PDB file of C-alpha atoms in Angstrom:
ATOM      1  CA  UNK A  15    -138.972  46.932 -33.085  1.00 65.00           C
ATOM      2  CA  UNK A  16    -139.426  43.619 -31.311  1.00 77.00           C
ATOM      3  CA  UNK A  17    -137.364  42.104 -34.011  1.00 93.00           C
ATOM      4  CA  UNK A  18    -138.273  38.006 -33.960  1.00 96.00           C
ATOM      5  CA  UNK A  19    -140.518  36.927 -31.299  1.00 96.00           C
ATOM      6  CA  UNK A  20    -141.324  33.277 -30.556  1.00 97.00           C
ATOM      7  CA  UNK A  21    -144.368  31.813 -28.490  1.00 96.00           C
ATOM      8  CA  UNK A  22    -144.360  29.878 -26.319  1.00 96.00           C
ATOM      9  CA  UNK A  23    -141.065  30.001 -24.516  1.00 95.00           C
ATOM     10  CA  UNK A  24    -141.676  26.674 -22.845  1.00 95.00           C
ATOM     11  CA  UNK A  25    -143.603  23.817 -23.343  1.00 96.00           C
ATOM     12  CA  UNK A  26    -143.970  20.184 -22.445  1.00 97.00           C
ATOM     13  CA  UNK A  27    -145.829  17.668 -24.470  1.00 96.00           C
ATOM     14  CA  UNK A  28    -146.803  13.844 -24.383  1.00 97.00           C
ATOM     15  CA  UNK A  29    -145.767  11.648 -26.992  1.00 97.00           C
ATOM     16  CA  UNK A  30    -148.297  11.862 -29.691  1.00 97.00           C
ATOM     17  CA  UNK A  31    -149.649  15.205 -28.840  1.00 97.00           C
ATOM     18  CA  UNK A  32    -149.511  18.044 -31.400  1.00 96.00           C
ATOM     19  CA  UNK A  33    -148.666  21.533 -31.087  1.00 95.00           C
ATOM     20  CA  UNK A  34    -147.684  24.772 -32.945  1.00 97.00           C
ATOM     21  CA  UNK A  35    -144.907  27.179 -32.510  1.00 97.00           C
ATOM     22  CA  UNK A  36    -145.576  30.807 -33.659  1.00 97.00           C
ATOM     23  CA  UNK A  37    -142.661  32.940 -35.169  1.00 98.00           C
ATOM     24  CA  UNK A  38    -143.069  36.553 -35.789  1.00 98.00           C
ATOM     25  CA  UNK A  39    -140.882  39.342 -37.288  1.00 97.00           C
ATOM     26  CA  UNK A  40    -141.219  43.089 -37.834  1.00 96.00           C
ATOM     27  CA  UNK A  41    -138.407  43.702 -40.072  1.00 94.00           C
ATOM     28  CA  UNK A  42    -140.294  42.954 -43.418  1.00 94.00           C
ATOM     29  CA  UNK A  43    -137.919  40.250 -44.095  1.00 94.00           C
ATOM     30  CA  UNK A  44    -138.264  37.778 -47.109  1.00 94.00           C
ATOM     31  CA  UNK A  45    -136.696  34.784 -45.662  1.00 94.00           C
ATOM     32  CA  UNK A  46    -137.533  32.717 -42.567  1.00 96.00           C
ATOM     33  CA  UNK A  47    -136.332  29.735 -40.857  1.00 96.00           C
ATOM     34  CA  UNK A  48    -136.683  27.273 -38.354  1.00 97.00           C
ATOM     35  CA  UNK A  49    -134.000  25.450 -36.534  1.00 96.00           C
ATOM     36  CA  UNK A  50    -133.302  23.097 -33.822  1.00 96.00           C
ATOM     37  CA  UNK A  51    -130.526  23.189 -31.267  1.00 93.00           C
ATOM     38  CA  UNK A  52    -129.430  19.964 -29.622  1.00 91.00           C
ATOM     39  CA  UNK A  53    -126.341  19.774 -27.206  1.00 83.00           C
ATOM     40  CA  UNK A  54    -122.804  19.233 -29.187  1.00 75.00           C
ATOM     41  CA  UNK A  55    -124.867  19.514 -32.706  1.00 78.00           C
ATOM     42  CA  UNK A  56    -125.209  23.064 -33.267  1.00 83.00           C
ATOM     43  CA  UNK A  57    -128.219  24.296 -35.054  1.00 91.00           C
ATOM     44  CA  UNK A  58    -129.725  22.105 -37.804  1.00 92.00           C
ATOM     45  CA  UNK A  59    -132.232  23.696 -40.336  1.00 93.00           C
ATOM     46  CA  UNK A  60    -135.615  22.051 -40.226  1.00 96.00           C
ATOM     47  CA  UNK A  61    -137.443  24.106 -42.914  1.00 96.00           C
ATOM     48  CA  UNK A  62    -137.275  27.810 -44.449  1.00 95.00           C
ATOM     49  CA  UNK A  63    -139.224  30.055 -46.363  1.00 95.00           C
ATOM     50  CA  UNK A  64    -137.963  32.225 -49.043  1.00 92.00           C
ATOM     51  CA  UNK A  65    -141.196  34.277 -49.098  1.00 93.00           C
ATOM     52  CA  UNK A  66    -145.097  34.316 -48.283  1.00 94.00           C
ATOM     53  CA  UNK A  67    -146.781  31.313 -49.293  1.00 93.00           C
ATOM     54  CA  UNK A  68    -143.462  29.201 -50.106  1.00 94.00           C
ATOM     55  CA  UNK A  69    -141.637  26.847 -47.710  1.00 96.00           C
ATOM     56  CA  UNK A  70    -138.839  24.167 -48.315  1.00 94.00           C
ATOM     57  CA  UNK A  71    -137.206  21.408 -46.272  1.00 94.00           C
ATOM     58  CA  UNK A  72    -133.946  21.930 -44.755  1.00 92.00           C
ATOM     59  CA  UNK A  73    -131.523  19.420 -43.220  1.00 90.00           C
ATOM     60  CA  UNK A  74    -133.802  17.561 -40.899  1.00 94.00           C
ATOM     61  CA  UNK A  75    -137.607  18.211 -41.767  1.00 96.00           C
ATOM     62  CA  UNK A  76    -139.167  14.607 -40.742  1.00 96.00           C
ATOM     63  CA  UNK A  77    -141.859  14.916 -38.201  1.00 96.00           C
ATOM     64  CA  UNK A  78    -142.376  18.765 -38.931  1.00 97.00           C
ATOM     65  CA  UNK A  79    -144.742  20.939 -40.836  1.00 97.00           C
ATOM     66  CA  UNK A  80    -144.579  24.564 -41.626  1.00 97.00           C
ATOM     67  CA  UNK A  81    -146.774  27.159 -43.082  1.00 97.00           C
ATOM     68  CA  UNK A  82    -145.884  30.942 -43.993  1.00 97.00           C
ATOM     69  CA  UNK A  83    -149.475  32.606 -44.731  1.00 95.00           C
ATOM     70  CA  UNK A  84    -148.428  36.039 -43.889  1.00 96.00           C
ATOM     71  CA  UNK A  85    -145.161  37.508 -44.449  1.00 96.00           C
ATOM     72  CA  UNK A  86    -144.428  38.274 -40.881  1.00 97.00           C
ATOM     73  CA  UNK A  87    -145.320  34.905 -39.375  1.00 97.00           C
ATOM     74  CA  UNK A  88    -143.597  31.307 -40.125  1.00 98.00           C
ATOM     75  CA  UNK A  89    -145.450  28.437 -38.007  1.00 98.00           C
ATOM     76  CA  UNK A  90    -143.727  25.176 -37.336  1.00 98.00           C
ATOM     77  CA  UNK A  91    -146.150  22.324 -36.216  1.00 97.00           C
ATOM     78  CA  UNK A  92    -145.568  18.957 -34.723  1.00 96.00           C
ATOM     79  CA  UNK A  93    -148.436  16.687 -35.721  1.00 92.00           C
ATOM     80  CA  UNK A  94    -147.406  13.478 -33.402  1.00 96.00           C
ATOM     81  CA  UNK A  95    -144.503  14.610 -30.915  1.00 96.00           C
ATOM     82  CA  UNK A  96    -141.827  12.250 -30.046  1.00 97.00           C
ATOM     83  CA  UNK A  97    -139.244  12.153 -27.480  1.00 96.00           C
ATOM     84  CA  UNK A  98    -136.603  12.686 -30.307  1.00 96.00           C
ATOM     85  CA  UNK A  99    -137.991  16.197 -30.665  1.00 97.00           C
ATOM     86  CA  UNK A 100    -137.155  17.398 -27.463  1.00 97.00           C
ATOM     87  CA  UNK A 101    -135.048  20.391 -28.089  1.00 97.00           C
ATOM     88  CA  UNK A 102    -134.608  24.060 -28.430  1.00 96.00           C
ATOM     89  CA  UNK A 103    -136.219  25.572 -31.407  1.00 97.00           C
ATOM     90  CA  UNK A 104    -134.976  28.749 -32.897  1.00 96.00           C
ATOM     91  CA  UNK A 105    -136.741  30.869 -35.406  1.00 97.00           C
ATOM     92  CA  UNK A 106    -134.648  33.258 -37.623  1.00 96.00           C
ATOM     93  CA  UNK A 107    -135.119  35.739 -40.413  1.00 95.00           C
ATOM     94  CA  UNK A 108    -133.052  37.710 -43.012  1.00 92.00           C
ATOM     95  CA  UNK A 109    -133.824  40.088 -45.872  1.00 90.00           C
ATOM     96  CA  UNK A 110    -133.123  40.035 -49.445  1.00 84.00           C
ATOM     97  CA  UNK A 111    -130.284  42.410 -49.187  1.00 78.00           C
ATOM     98  CA  UNK A 112    -128.449  41.128 -45.974  1.00 78.00           C
ATOM     99  CA  UNK A 113    -127.262  37.612 -45.435  1.00 82.00           C
ATOM    100  CA  UNK A 114    -127.332  38.235 -41.730  1.00 90.00           C
ATOM    101  CA  UNK A 115    -129.882  36.226 -39.836  1.00 92.00           C
ATOM    102  CA  UNK A 116    -131.632  37.517 -36.906  1.00 94.00           C
ATOM    103  CA  UNK A 117    -132.831  35.090 -34.149  1.00 95.00           C
ATOM    104  CA  UNK A 118    -135.672  34.941 -31.725  1.00 95.00           C
ATOM    105  CA  UNK A 119    -135.209  34.041 -28.061  1.00 94.00           C
ATOM    106  CA  UNK A 120    -135.944  30.384 -28.776  1.00 95.00           C
ATOM    107  CA  UNK A 121    -138.703  27.657 -27.606  1.00 96.00           C
ATOM    108  CA  UNK A 122    -137.599  25.001 -25.255  1.00 96.00           C
ATOM    109  CA  UNK A 123    -139.563  22.011 -25.820  1.00 97.00           C
ATOM    110  CA  UNK A 124    -139.676  18.905 -23.812  1.00 97.00           C
ATOM    111  CA  UNK A 125    -141.610  15.546 -25.071  1.00 97.00           C
ATOM    112  CA  UNK A 126    -142.064  12.872 -22.318  1.00 96.00           C
TER     113      UNK A 126
ATOM    114  CA  UNK B   7    -122.293  20.277 -49.644  1.00 83.00           C
ATOM    115  CA  UNK B   8    -121.054  23.034 -47.372  1.00 88.00           C
ATOM    116  CA  UNK B   9    -119.576  22.613 -43.797  1.00 92.00           C
ATOM    117  CA  UNK B  10    -118.245  24.443 -41.077  1.00 94.00           C
ATOM    118  CA  UNK B  11    -115.700  23.027 -38.478  1.00 95.00           C
ATOM    119  CA  UNK B  12    -114.908  24.841 -35.254  1.00 93.00           C
ATOM    120  CA  UNK B  13    -112.568  24.127 -32.611  1.00 85.00           C
ATOM    121  CA  UNK B  14    -114.169  21.865 -29.937  1.00 82.00           C
ATOM    122  CA  UNK B  15    -114.598  23.427 -26.507  1.00 82.00           C
ATOM    123  CA  UNK B  16    -115.153  23.953 -23.789  1.00 93.00           C
ATOM    124  CA  UNK B  17    -112.493  26.870 -23.639  1.00 95.00           C
ATOM    125  CA  UNK B  18    -111.542  28.343 -20.142  1.00 97.00           C
ATOM    126  CA  UNK B  19    -109.558  31.262 -20.044  1.00 97.00           C
ATOM    127  CA  UNK B  20    -108.641  33.730 -17.206  1.00 97.00           C
ATOM    128  CA  UNK B  21    -109.692  37.442 -17.811  1.00 97.00           C
ATOM    129  CA  UNK B  22    -107.062  39.327 -20.170  1.00 96.00           C
ATOM    130  CA  UNK B  23    -106.118  36.177 -21.760  1.00 97.00           C
ATOM    131  CA  UNK B  24    -105.788  36.059 -25.594  1.00 97.00           C
ATOM    132  CA  UNK B  25    -108.512  34.286 -27.124  1.00 97.00           C
ATOM    133  CA  UNK B  26    -108.346  32.238 -30.587  1.00 97.00           C
ATOM    134  CA  UNK B  27    -111.192  29.849 -31.809  1.00 97.00           C
ATOM    135  CA  UNK B  28    -110.393  28.323 -35.014  1.00 97.00           C
ATOM    136  CA  UNK B  29    -113.156  27.814 -37.867  1.00 97.00           C
ATOM    137  CA  UNK B  30    -112.678  26.396 -41.261  1.00 97.00           C
ATOM    138  CA  UNK B  31    -115.171  25.729 -43.950  1.00 96.00           C
ATOM    139  CA  UNK B  32    -115.867  23.947 -47.076  1.00 94.00           C
ATOM    140  CA  UNK B  33    -118.415  25.654 -49.664  1.00 91.00           C
ATOM    141  CA  UNK B  34    -118.826  25.990 -53.129  1.00 84.00           C
ATOM    142  CA  UNK B  35    -118.660  29.456 -54.825  1.00 82.00           C
ATOM    143  CA  UNK B  36    -117.830  32.520 -52.517  1.00 85.00           C
ATOM    144  CA  UNK B  37    -119.653  32.428 -49.350  1.00 91.00           C
ATOM    145  CA  UNK B  38    -120.234  34.970 -46.566  1.00 93.00           C
ATOM    146  CA  UNK B  39    -118.743  34.297 -43.069  1.00 96.00           C
ATOM    147  CA  UNK B  40    -119.903  35.010 -39.851  1.00 96.00           C
ATOM    148  CA  UNK B  41    -119.382  34.550 -36.195  1.00 97.00           C
ATOM    149  CA  UNK B  42    -122.692  34.592 -34.047  1.00 96.00           C
ATOM    150  CA  UNK B  43    -122.740  34.542 -30.212  1.00 97.00           C
ATOM    151  CA  UNK B  44    -125.361  33.035 -27.965  1.00 94.00           C
ATOM    152  CA  UNK B  45    -125.408  34.130 -24.385  1.00 93.00           C
ATOM    153  CA  UNK B  46    -127.107  31.842 -22.047  1.00 88.00           C
ATOM    154  CA  UNK B  47    -130.772  31.613 -22.374  1.00 86.00           C
ATOM    155  CA  UNK B  48    -130.974  33.760 -25.739  1.00 89.00           C
ATOM    156  CA  UNK B  49    -130.903  33.319 -29.294  1.00 90.00           C
ATOM    157  CA  UNK B  50    -128.095  33.681 -31.480  1.00 93.00           C
ATOM    158  CA  UNK B  51    -126.757  37.271 -32.368  1.00 95.00           C
ATOM    159  CA  UNK B  52    -124.503  38.527 -34.801  1.00 95.00           C
ATOM    160  CA  UNK B  53    -120.798  39.272 -33.549  1.00 97.00           C
ATOM    161  CA  UNK B  54    -118.972  39.932 -36.928  1.00 97.00           C
ATOM    162  CA  UNK B  55    -119.063  39.239 -40.462  1.00 96.00           C
ATOM    163  CA  UNK B  56    -116.884  39.144 -43.731  1.00 96.00           C
ATOM    164  CA  UNK B  57    -118.090  38.854 -47.391  1.00 92.00           C
ATOM    165  CA  UNK B  58    -114.983  38.559 -49.369  1.00 91.00           C
ATOM    166  CA  UNK B  59    -111.620  37.135 -49.284  1.00 93.00           C
ATOM    167  CA  UNK B  60    -109.241  39.436 -46.988  1.00 95.00           C
ATOM    168  CA  UNK B  61    -112.137  41.039 -45.411  1.00 96.00           C
ATOM    169  CA  UNK B  62    -111.761  41.443 -41.742  1.00 97.00           C
ATOM    170  CA  UNK B  63    -114.760  41.565 -39.592  1.00 97.00           C
ATOM    171  CA  UNK B  64    -114.436  43.257 -36.321  1.00 97.00           C
ATOM    172  CA  UNK B  65    -116.904  44.140 -33.176  1.00 97.00           C
ATOM    173  CA  UNK B  66    -116.459  44.456 -29.267  1.00 95.00           C
ATOM    174  CA  UNK B  67    -112.718  43.920 -29.631  1.00 97.00           C
ATOM    175  CA  UNK B  68    -113.197  40.661 -31.659  1.00 98.00           C
ATOM    176  CA  UNK B  69    -111.588  40.119 -35.351  1.00 98.00           C
ATOM    177  CA  UNK B  70    -111.789  37.578 -37.704  1.00 98.00           C
ATOM    178  CA  UNK B  71    -109.893  37.420 -41.390  1.00 97.00           C
ATOM    179  CA  UNK B  72    -111.622  35.735 -44.321  1.00 96.00           C
ATOM    180  CA  UNK B  73    -108.826  33.528 -45.656  1.00 96.00           C
ATOM    181  CA  UNK B  74    -109.725  32.084 -48.917  1.00 93.00           C
ATOM    182  CA  UNK B  75    -106.478  30.307 -49.565  1.00 94.00           C
ATOM    183  CA  UNK B  76    -106.758  28.123 -45.933  1.00 95.00           C
ATOM    184  CA  UNK B  77    -110.517  28.395 -46.140  1.00 95.00           C
ATOM    185  CA  UNK B  78    -110.448  29.557 -42.423  1.00 97.00           C
ATOM    186  CA  UNK B  79    -112.297  32.450 -40.512  1.00 98.00           C
ATOM    187  CA  UNK B  80    -110.646  32.243 -36.951  1.00 98.00           C
ATOM    188  CA  UNK B  81    -112.064  34.573 -34.353  1.00 98.00           C
ATOM    189  CA  UNK B  82    -109.506  36.267 -32.249  1.00 98.00           C
ATOM    190  CA  UNK B  83    -109.614  38.724 -29.210  1.00 98.00           C
ATOM    191  CA  UNK B  84    -106.496  40.266 -27.465  1.00 97.00           C
ATOM    192  CA  UNK B  85    -108.014  40.439 -23.912  1.00 96.00           C
ATOM    193  CA  UNK B  86    -111.074  38.433 -22.779  1.00 97.00           C
ATOM    194  CA  UNK B  87    -113.723  39.672 -19.954  1.00 97.00           C
ATOM    195  CA  UNK B  88    -115.932  37.664 -17.948  1.00 96.00           C
ATOM    196  CA  UNK B  89    -118.676  39.145 -19.806  1.00 96.00           C
ATOM    197  CA  UNK B  90    -117.356  37.313 -23.026  1.00 97.00           C
ATOM    198  CA  UNK B  91    -118.357  33.969 -21.710  1.00 97.00           C
ATOM    199  CA  UNK B  92    -120.935  32.426 -24.045  1.00 96.00           C
ATOM    200  CA  UNK B  93    -121.106  29.741 -26.915  1.00 95.00           C
ATOM    201  CA  UNK B  94    -119.827  31.117 -30.286  1.00 96.00           C
ATOM    202  CA  UNK B  95    -120.890  29.789 -33.677  1.00 95.00           C
ATOM    203  CA  UNK B  96    -118.995  30.065 -37.046  1.00 96.00           C
ATOM    204  CA  UNK B  97    -121.472  29.742 -39.871  1.00 95.00           C
ATOM    205  CA  UNK B  98    -121.555  30.600 -43.729  1.00 93.00           C
ATOM    206  CA  UNK B  99    -124.207  31.687 -45.771  1.00 89.00           C
ATOM    207  CA  UNK B 100    -124.420  30.788 -49.499  1.00 78.00           C
ATOM    208  CA  UNK B 101    -127.415  30.504 -51.747  1.00 67.00           C
ATOM    209  CA  UNK B 102    -130.944  31.736 -50.955  1.00 62.00           C
ATOM    210  CA  UNK B 103    -129.967  33.118 -47.471  1.00 69.00           C
ATOM    211  CA  UNK B 104    -129.419  29.374 -46.203  1.00 80.00           C
ATOM    212  CA  UNK B 105    -126.749  29.219 -43.557  1.00 88.00           C
ATOM    213  CA  UNK B 106    -124.528  26.425 -42.231  1.00 90.00           C
ATOM    214  CA  UNK B 107    -123.489  26.561 -38.588  1.00 92.00           C
ATOM    215  CA  UNK B 108    -120.599  25.003 -36.793  1.00 93.00           C
ATOM    216  CA  UNK B 109    -121.232  22.962 -33.401  1.00 91.00           C
ATOM    217  CA  UNK B 110    -120.384  25.956 -31.309  1.00 93.00           C
ATOM    218  CA  UNK B 111    -117.572  26.630 -28.845  1.00 94.00           C
ATOM    219  CA  UNK B 112    -118.471  27.125 -25.224  1.00 94.00           C
ATOM    220  CA  UNK B 113    -116.184  29.904 -23.855  1.00 96.00           C
ATOM    221  CA  UNK B 114    -115.910  30.560 -19.997  1.00 97.00           C
ATOM    222  CA  UNK B 115    -113.669  33.323 -18.632  1.00 97.00           C
ATOM    223  CA  UNK B 116    -112.806  33.536 -15.030  1.00 97.00           C
ATOM    224  CA  UNK B 117    -112.050  36.411 -13.141  1.00 95.00           C
TER     225      UNK B 117
END
């Protein structure tokens, strides 16, 4: 099993550009999450999903949108990137019967 | 809301030294408590967990005990190795699987 995978691994954007980060999990997990990690600030939850077709806002949702059209995929979109969105983005998933989260390897995004 | 406070780093130790990283939490109800580890360039991975008061989680020589009376979940290891160098995150999970993470503590072990 691949676990949780993220695409792409690295990306550089100019201010105002848009992009979509893809997260895929092959563990049949119900819950999926998007976090951003910034130096000295731990992980902050952007959006999450408790099942296919559902999404909810986390701690820092502004400037991001998400979609969960298929159970195994969770997409994070930036419609108009800003330098403040320079960060490392992690996707994670967890199952109904486990509260352990499984993380992807991360996407390092730089917005110039 | 829920919060997790963990010992500020960075922490630098010599090989075979004793490690303690403090973690305290604030939460409603009865959360599960976790320590995750992040190696350079990788995502977080579970190190150990405890789901109820007085439970002890252990893995790879690391231990942590769920102390409800002091709302703490301190991470300990008796003899650290160079390969333990990483960032350690304390976390709790309450409702709907949502987790709250501490800011992380960077551990460097020197030979």
